[in-house]
mmCIF file of C-alpha atoms in Angstrom:
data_model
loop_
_atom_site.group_PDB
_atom_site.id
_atom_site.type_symbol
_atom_site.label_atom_id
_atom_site.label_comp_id
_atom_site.label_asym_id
_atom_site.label_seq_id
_atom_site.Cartn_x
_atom_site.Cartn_y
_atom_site.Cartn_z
ATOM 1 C CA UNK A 1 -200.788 -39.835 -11.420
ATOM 2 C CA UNK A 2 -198.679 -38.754 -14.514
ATOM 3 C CA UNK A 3 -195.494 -38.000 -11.762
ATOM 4 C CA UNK A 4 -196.354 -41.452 -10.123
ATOM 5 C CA UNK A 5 -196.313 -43.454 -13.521
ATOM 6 C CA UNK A 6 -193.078 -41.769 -15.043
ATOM 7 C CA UNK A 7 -191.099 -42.670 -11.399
ATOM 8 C CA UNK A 8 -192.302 -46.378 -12.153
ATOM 9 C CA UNK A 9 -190.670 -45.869 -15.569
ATOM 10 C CA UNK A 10 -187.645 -44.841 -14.223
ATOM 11 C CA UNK A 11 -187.446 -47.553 -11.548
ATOM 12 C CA UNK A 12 -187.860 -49.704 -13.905
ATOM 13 C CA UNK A 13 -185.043 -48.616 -16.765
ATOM 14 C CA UNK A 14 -182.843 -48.576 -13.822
ATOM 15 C CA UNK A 15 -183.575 -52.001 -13.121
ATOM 16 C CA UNK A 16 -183.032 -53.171 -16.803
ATOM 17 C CA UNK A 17 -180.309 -51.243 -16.523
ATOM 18 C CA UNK A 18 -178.808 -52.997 -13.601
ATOM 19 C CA UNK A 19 -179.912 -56.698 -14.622
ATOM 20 C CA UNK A 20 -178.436 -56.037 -18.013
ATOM 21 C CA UNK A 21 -174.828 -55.779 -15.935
ATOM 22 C CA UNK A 22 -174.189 -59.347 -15.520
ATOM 23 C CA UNK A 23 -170.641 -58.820 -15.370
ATOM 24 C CA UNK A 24 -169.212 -56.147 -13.504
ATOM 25 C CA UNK A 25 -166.197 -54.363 -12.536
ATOM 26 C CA UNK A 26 -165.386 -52.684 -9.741
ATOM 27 C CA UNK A 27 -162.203 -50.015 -8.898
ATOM 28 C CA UNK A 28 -160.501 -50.430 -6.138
ATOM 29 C CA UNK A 29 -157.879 -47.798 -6.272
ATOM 30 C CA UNK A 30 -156.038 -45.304 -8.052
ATOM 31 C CA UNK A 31 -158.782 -42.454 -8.557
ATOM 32 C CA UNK A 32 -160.068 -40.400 -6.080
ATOM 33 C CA UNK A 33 -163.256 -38.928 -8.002
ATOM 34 C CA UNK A 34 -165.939 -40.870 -6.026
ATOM 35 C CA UNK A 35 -168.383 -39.744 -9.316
ATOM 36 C CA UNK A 36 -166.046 -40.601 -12.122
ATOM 37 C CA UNK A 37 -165.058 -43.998 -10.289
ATOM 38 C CA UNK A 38 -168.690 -44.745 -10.757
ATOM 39 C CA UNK A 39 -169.393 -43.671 -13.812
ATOM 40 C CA UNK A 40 -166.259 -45.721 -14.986
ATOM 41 C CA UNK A 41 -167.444 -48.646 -13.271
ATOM 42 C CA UNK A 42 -170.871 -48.475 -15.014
ATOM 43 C CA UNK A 43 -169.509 -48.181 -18.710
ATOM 44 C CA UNK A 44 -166.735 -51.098 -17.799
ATOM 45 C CA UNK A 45 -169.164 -52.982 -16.459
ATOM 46 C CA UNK A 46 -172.228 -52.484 -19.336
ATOM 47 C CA UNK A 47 -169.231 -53.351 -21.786
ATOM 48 C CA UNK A 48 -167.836 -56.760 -20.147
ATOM 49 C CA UNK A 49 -172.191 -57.710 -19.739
ATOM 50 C CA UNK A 50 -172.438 -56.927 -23.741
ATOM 51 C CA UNK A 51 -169.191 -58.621 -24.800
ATOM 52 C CA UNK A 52 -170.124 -61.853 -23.219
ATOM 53 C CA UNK A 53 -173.622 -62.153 -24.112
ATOM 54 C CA UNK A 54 -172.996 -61.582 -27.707
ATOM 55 C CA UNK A 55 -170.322 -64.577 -27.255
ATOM 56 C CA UNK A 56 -173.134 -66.561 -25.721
ATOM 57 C CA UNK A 57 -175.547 -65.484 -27.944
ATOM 58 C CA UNK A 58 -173.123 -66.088 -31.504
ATOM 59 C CA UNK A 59 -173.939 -62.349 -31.968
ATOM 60 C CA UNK A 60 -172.513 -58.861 -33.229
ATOM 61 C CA UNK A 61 -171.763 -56.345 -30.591
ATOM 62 C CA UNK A 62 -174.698 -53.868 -29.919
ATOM 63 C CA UNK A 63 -172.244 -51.078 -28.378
ATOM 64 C CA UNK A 64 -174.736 -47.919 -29.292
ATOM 65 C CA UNK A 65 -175.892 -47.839 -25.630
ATOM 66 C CA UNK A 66 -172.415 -47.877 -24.008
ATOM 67 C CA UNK A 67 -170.594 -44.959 -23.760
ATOM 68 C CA UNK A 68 -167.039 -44.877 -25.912
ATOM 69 C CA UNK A 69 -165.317 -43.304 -28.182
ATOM 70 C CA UNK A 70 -166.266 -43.906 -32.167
ATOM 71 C CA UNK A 71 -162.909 -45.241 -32.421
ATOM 72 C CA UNK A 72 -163.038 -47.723 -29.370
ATOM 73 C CA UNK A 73 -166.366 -48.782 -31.170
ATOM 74 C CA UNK A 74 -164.718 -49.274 -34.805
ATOM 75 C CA UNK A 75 -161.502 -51.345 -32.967
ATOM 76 C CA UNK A 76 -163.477 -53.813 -31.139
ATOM 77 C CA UNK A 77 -165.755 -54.219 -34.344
ATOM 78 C CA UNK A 78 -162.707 -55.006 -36.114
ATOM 79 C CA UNK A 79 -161.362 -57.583 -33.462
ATOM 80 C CA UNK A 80 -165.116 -58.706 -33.411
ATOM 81 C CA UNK A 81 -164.569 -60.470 -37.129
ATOM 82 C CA UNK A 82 -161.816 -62.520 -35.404
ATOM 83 C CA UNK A 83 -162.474 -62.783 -32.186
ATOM 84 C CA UNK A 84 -165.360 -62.965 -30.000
ATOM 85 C CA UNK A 85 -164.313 -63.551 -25.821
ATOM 86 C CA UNK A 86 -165.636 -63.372 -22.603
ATOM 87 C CA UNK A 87 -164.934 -62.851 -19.585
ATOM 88 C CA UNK A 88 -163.591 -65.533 -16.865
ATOM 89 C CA UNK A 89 -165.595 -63.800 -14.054
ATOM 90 C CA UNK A 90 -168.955 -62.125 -13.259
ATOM 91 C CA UNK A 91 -167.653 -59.866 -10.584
ATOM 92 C CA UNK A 92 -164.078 -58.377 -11.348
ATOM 93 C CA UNK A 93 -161.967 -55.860 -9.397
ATOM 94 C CA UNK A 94 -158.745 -53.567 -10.457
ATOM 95 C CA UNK A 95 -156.892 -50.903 -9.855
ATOM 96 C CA UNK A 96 -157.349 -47.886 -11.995
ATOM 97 C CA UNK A 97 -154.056 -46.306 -13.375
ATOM 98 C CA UNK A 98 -153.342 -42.649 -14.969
ATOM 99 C CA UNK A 99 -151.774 -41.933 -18.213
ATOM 100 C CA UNK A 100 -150.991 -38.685 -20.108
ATOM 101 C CA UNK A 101 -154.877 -39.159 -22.188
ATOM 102 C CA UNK A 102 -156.734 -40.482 -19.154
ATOM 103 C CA UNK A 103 -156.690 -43.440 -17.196
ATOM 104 C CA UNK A 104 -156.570 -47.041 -17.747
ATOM 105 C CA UNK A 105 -158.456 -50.713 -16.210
ATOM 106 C CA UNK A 106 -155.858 -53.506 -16.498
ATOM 107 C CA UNK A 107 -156.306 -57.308 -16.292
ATOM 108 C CA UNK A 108 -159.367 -58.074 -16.998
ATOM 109 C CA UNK A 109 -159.524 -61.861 -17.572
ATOM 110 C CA UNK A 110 -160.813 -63.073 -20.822
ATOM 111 C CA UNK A 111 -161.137 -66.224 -22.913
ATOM 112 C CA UNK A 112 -161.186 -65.950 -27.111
ATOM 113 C CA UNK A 113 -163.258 -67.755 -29.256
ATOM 114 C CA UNK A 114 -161.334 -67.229 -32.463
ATOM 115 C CA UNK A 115 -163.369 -67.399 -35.786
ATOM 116 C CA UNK A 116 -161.496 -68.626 -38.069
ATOM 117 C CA UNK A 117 -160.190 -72.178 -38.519
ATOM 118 C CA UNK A 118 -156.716 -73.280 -37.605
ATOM 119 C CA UNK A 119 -156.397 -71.001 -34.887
ATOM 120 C CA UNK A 120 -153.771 -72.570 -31.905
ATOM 121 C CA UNK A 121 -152.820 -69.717 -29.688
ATOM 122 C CA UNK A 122 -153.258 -68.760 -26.183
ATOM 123 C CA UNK A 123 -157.038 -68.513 -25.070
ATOM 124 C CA UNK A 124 -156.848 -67.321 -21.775
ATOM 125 C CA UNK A 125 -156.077 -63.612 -22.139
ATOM 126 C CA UNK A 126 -156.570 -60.376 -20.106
ATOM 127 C CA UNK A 127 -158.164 -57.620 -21.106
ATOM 128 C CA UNK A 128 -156.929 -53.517 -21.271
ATOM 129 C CA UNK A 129 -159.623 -50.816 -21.306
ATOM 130 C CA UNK A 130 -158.341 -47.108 -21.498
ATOM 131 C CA UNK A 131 -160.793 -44.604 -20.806
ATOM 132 C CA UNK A 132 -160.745 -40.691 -21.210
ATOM 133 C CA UNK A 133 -160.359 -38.111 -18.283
ATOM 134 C CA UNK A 134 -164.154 -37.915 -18.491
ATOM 135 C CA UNK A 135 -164.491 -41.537 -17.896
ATOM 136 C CA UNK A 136 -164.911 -42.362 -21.535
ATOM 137 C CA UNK A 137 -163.868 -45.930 -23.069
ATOM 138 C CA UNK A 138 -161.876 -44.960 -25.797
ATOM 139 C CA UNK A 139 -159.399 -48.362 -26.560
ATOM 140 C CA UNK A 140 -159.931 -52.008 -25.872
ATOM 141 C CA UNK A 141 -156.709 -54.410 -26.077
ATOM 142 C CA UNK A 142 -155.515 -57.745 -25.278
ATOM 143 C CA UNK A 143 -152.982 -57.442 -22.416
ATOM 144 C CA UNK A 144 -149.323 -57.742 -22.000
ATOM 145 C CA UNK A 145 -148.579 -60.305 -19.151
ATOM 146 C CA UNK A 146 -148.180 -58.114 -16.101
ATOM 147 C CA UNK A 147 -144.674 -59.240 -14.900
ATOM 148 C CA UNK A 148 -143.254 -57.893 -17.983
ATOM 149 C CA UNK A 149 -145.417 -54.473 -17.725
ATOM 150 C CA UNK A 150 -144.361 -53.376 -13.753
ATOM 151 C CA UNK A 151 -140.837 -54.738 -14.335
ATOM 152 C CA UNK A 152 -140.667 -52.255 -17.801
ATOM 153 C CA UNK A 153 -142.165 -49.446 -16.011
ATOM 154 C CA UNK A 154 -140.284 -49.544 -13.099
ATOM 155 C CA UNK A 155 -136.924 -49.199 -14.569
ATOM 156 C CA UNK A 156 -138.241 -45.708 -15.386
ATOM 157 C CA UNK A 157 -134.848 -43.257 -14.194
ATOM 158 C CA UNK A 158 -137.421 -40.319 -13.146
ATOM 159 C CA UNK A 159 -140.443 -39.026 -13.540
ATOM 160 C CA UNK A 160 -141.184 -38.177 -17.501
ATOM 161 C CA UNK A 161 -138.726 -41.592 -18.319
ATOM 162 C CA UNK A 162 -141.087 -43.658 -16.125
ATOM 163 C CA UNK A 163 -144.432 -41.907 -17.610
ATOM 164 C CA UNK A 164 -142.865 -42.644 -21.497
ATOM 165 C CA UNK A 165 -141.983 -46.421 -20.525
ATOM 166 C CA UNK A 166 -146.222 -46.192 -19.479
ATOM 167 C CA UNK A 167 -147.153 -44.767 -22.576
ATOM 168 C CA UNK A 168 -145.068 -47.222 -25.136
ATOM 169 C CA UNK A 169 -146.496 -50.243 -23.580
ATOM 170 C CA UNK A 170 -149.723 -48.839 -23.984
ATOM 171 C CA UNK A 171 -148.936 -47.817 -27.302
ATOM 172 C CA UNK A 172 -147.163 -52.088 -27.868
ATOM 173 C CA UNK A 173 -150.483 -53.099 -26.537
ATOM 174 C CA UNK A 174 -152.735 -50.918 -29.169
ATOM 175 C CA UNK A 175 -149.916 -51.122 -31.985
ATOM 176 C CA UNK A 176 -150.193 -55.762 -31.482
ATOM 177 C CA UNK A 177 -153.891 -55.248 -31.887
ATOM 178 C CA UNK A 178 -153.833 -53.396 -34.731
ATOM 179 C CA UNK A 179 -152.360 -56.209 -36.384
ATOM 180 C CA UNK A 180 -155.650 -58.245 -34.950
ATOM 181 C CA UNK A 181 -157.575 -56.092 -36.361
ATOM 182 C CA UNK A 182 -156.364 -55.490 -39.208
ATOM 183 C CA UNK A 183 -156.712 -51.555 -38.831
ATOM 184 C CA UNK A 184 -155.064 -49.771 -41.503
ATOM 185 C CA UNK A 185 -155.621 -46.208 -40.383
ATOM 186 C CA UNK A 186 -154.142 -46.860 -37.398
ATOM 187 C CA UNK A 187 -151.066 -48.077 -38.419
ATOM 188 C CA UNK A 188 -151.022 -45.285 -40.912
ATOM 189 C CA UNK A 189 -150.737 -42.794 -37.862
ATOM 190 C CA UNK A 190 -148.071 -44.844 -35.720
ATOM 191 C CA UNK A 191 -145.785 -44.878 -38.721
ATOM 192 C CA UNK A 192 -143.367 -41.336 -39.379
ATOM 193 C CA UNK A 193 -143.663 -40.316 -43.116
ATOM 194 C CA UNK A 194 -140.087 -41.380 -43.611
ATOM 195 C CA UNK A 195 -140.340 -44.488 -41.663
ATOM 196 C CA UNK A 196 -137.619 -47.023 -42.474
ATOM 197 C CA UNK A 197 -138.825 -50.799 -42.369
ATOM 198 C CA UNK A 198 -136.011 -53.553 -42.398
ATOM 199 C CA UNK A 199 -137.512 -57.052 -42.929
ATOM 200 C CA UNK A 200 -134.666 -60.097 -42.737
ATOM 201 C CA UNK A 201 -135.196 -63.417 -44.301
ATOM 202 C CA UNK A 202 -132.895 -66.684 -44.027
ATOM 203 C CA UNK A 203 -131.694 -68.132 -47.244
ATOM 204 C CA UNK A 204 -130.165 -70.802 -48.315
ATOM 205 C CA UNK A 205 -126.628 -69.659 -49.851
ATOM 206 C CA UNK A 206 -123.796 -71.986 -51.509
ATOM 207 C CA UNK A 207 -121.022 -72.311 -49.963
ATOM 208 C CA UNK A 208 -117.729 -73.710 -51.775
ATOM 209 C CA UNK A 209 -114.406 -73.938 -49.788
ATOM 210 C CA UNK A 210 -111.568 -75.036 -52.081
ATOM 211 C CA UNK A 211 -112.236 -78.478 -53.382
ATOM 212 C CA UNK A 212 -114.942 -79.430 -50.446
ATOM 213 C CA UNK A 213 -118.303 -79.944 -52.047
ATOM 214 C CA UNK A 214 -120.612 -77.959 -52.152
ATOM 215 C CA UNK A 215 -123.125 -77.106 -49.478
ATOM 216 C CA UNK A 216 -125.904 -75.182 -48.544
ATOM 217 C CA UNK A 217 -125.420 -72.609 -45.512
ATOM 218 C CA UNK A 218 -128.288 -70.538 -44.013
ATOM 219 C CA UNK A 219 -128.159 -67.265 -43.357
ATOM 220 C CA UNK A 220 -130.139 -63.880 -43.189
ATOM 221 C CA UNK A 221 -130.808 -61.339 -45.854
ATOM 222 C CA UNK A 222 -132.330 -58.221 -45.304
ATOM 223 C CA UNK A 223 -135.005 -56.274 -47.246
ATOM 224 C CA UNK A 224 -135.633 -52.123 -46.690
ATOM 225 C CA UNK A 225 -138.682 -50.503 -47.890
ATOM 226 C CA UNK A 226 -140.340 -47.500 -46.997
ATOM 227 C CA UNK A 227 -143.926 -46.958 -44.750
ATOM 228 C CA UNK A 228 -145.652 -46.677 -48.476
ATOM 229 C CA UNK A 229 -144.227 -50.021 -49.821
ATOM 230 C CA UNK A 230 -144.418 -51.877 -46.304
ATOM 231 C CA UNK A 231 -148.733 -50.583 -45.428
ATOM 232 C CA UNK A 232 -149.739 -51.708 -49.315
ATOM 233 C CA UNK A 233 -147.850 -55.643 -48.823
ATOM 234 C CA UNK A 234 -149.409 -55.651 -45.364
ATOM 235 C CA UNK A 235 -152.685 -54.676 -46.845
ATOM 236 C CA UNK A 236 -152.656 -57.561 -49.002
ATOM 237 C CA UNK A 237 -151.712 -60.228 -46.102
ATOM 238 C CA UNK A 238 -154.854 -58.804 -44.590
ATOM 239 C CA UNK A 239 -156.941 -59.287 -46.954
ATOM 240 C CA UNK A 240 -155.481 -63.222 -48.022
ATOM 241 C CA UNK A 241 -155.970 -63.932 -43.843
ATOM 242 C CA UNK A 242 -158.676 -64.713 -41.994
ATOM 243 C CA UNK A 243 -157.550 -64.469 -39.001
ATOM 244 C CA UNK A 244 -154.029 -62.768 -37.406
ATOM 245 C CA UNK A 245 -152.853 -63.020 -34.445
ATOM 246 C CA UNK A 246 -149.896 -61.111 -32.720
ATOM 247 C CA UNK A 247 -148.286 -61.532 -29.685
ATOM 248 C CA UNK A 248 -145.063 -59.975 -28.244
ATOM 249 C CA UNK A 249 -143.009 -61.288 -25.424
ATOM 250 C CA UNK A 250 -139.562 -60.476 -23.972
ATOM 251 C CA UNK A 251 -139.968 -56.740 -24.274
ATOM 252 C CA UNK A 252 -136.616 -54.492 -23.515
ATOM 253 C CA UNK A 253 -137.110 -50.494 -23.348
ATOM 254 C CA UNK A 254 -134.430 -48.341 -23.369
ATOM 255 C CA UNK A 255 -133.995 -44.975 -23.702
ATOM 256 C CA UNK A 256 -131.116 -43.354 -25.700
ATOM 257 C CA UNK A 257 -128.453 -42.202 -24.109
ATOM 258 C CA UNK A 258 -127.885 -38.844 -25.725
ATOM 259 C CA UNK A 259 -131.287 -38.533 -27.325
ATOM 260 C CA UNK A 260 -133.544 -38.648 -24.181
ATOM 261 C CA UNK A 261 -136.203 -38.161 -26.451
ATOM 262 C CA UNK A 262 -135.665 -41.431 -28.535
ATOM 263 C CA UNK A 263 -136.605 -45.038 -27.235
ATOM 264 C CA UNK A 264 -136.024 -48.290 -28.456
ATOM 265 C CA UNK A 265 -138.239 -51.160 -28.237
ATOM 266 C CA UNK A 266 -136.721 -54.843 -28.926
ATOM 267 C CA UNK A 267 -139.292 -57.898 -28.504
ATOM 268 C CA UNK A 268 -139.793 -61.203 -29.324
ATOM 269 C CA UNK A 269 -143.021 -61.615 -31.610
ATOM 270 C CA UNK A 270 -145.058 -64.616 -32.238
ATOM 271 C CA UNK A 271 -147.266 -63.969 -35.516
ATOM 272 C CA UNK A 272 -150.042 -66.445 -36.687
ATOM 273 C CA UNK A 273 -152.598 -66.297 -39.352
ATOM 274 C CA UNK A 274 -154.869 -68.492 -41.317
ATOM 275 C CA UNK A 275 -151.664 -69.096 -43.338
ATOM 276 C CA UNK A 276 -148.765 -68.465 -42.416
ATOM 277 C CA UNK A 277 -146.787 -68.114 -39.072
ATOM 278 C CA UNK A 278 -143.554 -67.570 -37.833
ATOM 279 C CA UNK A 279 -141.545 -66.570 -34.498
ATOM 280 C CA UNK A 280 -138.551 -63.321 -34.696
ATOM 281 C CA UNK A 281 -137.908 -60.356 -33.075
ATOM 282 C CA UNK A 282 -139.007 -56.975 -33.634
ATOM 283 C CA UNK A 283 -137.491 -53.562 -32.923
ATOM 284 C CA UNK A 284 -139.100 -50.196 -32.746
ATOM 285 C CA UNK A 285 -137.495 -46.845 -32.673
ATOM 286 C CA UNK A 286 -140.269 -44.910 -31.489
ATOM 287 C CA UNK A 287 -139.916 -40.431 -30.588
ATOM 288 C CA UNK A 288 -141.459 -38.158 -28.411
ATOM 289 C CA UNK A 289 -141.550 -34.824 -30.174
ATOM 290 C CA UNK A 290 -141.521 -33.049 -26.586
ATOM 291 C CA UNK A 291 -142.296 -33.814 -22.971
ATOM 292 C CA UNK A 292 -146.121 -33.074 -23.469
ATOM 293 C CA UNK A 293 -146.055 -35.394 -26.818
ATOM 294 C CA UNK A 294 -149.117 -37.716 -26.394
ATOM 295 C CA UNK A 295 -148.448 -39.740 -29.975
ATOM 296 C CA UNK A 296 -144.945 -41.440 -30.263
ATOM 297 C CA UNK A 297 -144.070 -42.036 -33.538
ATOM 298 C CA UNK A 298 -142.442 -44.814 -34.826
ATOM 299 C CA UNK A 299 -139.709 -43.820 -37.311
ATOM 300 C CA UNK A 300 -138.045 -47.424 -37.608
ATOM 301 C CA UNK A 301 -139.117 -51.097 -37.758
ATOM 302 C CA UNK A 302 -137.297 -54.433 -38.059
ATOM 303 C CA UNK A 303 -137.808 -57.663 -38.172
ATOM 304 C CA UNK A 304 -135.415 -60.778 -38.341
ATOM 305 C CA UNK A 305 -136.399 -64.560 -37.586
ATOM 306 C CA UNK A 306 -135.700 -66.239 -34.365
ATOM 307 C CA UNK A 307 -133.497 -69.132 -35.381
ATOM 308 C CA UNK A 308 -130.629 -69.321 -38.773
ATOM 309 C CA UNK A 309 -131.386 -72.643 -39.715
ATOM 310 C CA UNK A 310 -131.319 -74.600 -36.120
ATOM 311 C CA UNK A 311 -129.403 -72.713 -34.615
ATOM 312 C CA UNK A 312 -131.113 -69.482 -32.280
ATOM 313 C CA UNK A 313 -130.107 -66.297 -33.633
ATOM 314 C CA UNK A 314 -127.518 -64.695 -31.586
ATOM 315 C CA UNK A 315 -128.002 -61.922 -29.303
ATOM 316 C CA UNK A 316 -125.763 -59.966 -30.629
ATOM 317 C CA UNK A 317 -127.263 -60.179 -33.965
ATOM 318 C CA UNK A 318 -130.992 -58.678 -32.348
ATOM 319 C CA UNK A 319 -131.085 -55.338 -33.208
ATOM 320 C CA UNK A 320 -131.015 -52.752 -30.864
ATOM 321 C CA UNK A 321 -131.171 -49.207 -30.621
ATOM 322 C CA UNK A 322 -127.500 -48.935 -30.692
ATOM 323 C CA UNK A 323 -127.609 -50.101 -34.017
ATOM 324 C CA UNK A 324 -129.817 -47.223 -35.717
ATOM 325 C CA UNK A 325 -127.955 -43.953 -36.801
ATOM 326 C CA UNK A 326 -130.002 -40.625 -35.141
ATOM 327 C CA UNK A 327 -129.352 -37.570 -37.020
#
């Protein structure tokens, strides 16, 4: 009777279990581990259900149950206080891809529910899970559109180029959400010791030409300061913000052509907060210490505006990775 009753209790957690998936995911490709798809699929799957009841429900995440990563935990937590989100669908299928620390579930659809006032960005969002080689979720990000993602990657020259181009998107992906987050630590790690930061402002500036009047002529100052300087002003935006919102677009990648080891990342960023926003271009000189390096650094960071007055800034002007000096 004791064996009967405690199969009853299983069939029964299993059940729970199963109802509790309202929204599901299911792999379609890319992993041949019949087991480890499955397992996959479950955590996905219990993590899509939770995130969109607690939506419904005006809740915190109750994550204890699912299995991650403390850090995937303490990232979504973070986004939590700014954004809550859903998913689009109750049944959702994708391809599973591999990376150098495991493998990764790509465009998941997703609508935000920002929680702060004044927000007036995109809604409609996909969703990034990366998971461990033991089928782990260990990173949840907003997406970068897909176009721009395959067309990146697949300018990859051979094998380890094409596998770096993988890993820096991922990396753009987690280092934009950082910024959502407002995760310190992280940004403490992506950042070399002796990382340079170059921030460019326009001004207004006289300008007198013989006996002409006058005028006023805009034009773009820059600003250095080093990872210590830069983390404590960003620290204070945080905590004056609500909300922040990043998003990149028109993403170049290129690897240097003498330093195989050294990439450069130029794209257009579109930052938001409670407020503040503005629209400019960012470039990232990120390194791979060696061929087995799973943590690019970033040693350099700029940032100039989009526009000199009205006029757009030119593209010669953007900063590329021709224009940083490697040792």
């Amino acid at each position: 009777m004791k064996h009967f009753y405690t199969s009853i209790m299983l069939l029964f957690l299993c059940s729970t279990w199963t109802m509790a998936q309202d929204y599901t995911l299911k792999i379609r490709g890319g992993i041949n581990d019949e087991a480890l798809k499955q397992r996959m699929e479950v955590h996905v799957s219990s993590l899509l259900s939770e995130i969109s009841q607690a939506t419904k429900a005006g809740r915190l995440l109750r994550l204890k149950q699912i299995e991650m990563t403390k850090q995937a935990k303490e990232s979504i937590a973070r986004l939590w206080d700014s954004y809550h989100f859903m998913c689009d669908y109750p049944e959702n299928e994708a391809i599973c891809l591999t990376d150098v620390n495991g493998y990764e579930i790509r465009n998941i659809p997703v609508t935000l529910s920002p929680m702060g006032d004044g927000y007036t960005g995109e809604i409609e969002k996909e969703l990034t899970i990366s998971l461990t080689r033991d089928g782990v979720i260990s990173g949840v990000h907003m997406a970068l559109s897909n176009n721009a993602f395959h067309a990146i990657v697949n300018k990859g020259i051979d094998v380890t180029d094409t596998r770096r181009r993988l890993e820096i998107l991922n990396f753009v992906e987690a280092f934009r959400s950082y910024y959502d987050e407002k995760d310190m630590a992280s940004l403490k790690q992506v950042y070399s010791n002796d990382a340079l930061i170059i921030t460019g402002k326009v001004i207004m500036r006289k300008n007198t030409q013989g006996d002409q009047p006058t005028t006023l002529k805009p034009e773009i100052v820059y600003n250095k300061k080093n990872k210590e300087q830069y983390l404590k002003s960003l620290e204070s935006v945080f905590r004056n913000n609500k909300f922040i919102k990043v998003s990149f677009d028109s993403i170049q990648v290129v690897r240097h052509p003498a330093k195989p080891n050294f990439y450069g990342v130029t794209l257009h960023q579109n930052w938001k907060s409670s407020n503040y926003q503005d629209d400019g271009y960012v470039f990232l000189l990120w390194e791979f210490k060696n061929d087995n390096d799973e943590h690019p650094i970033v040693h350099v960071r700029t940032w100039q505006p989009d526009r000199i007055g009205t006029k757009p800034l030119a593209k010669k002007e953007i900063f590329t990775i021709d224009d940083i000096f490697i040792p």
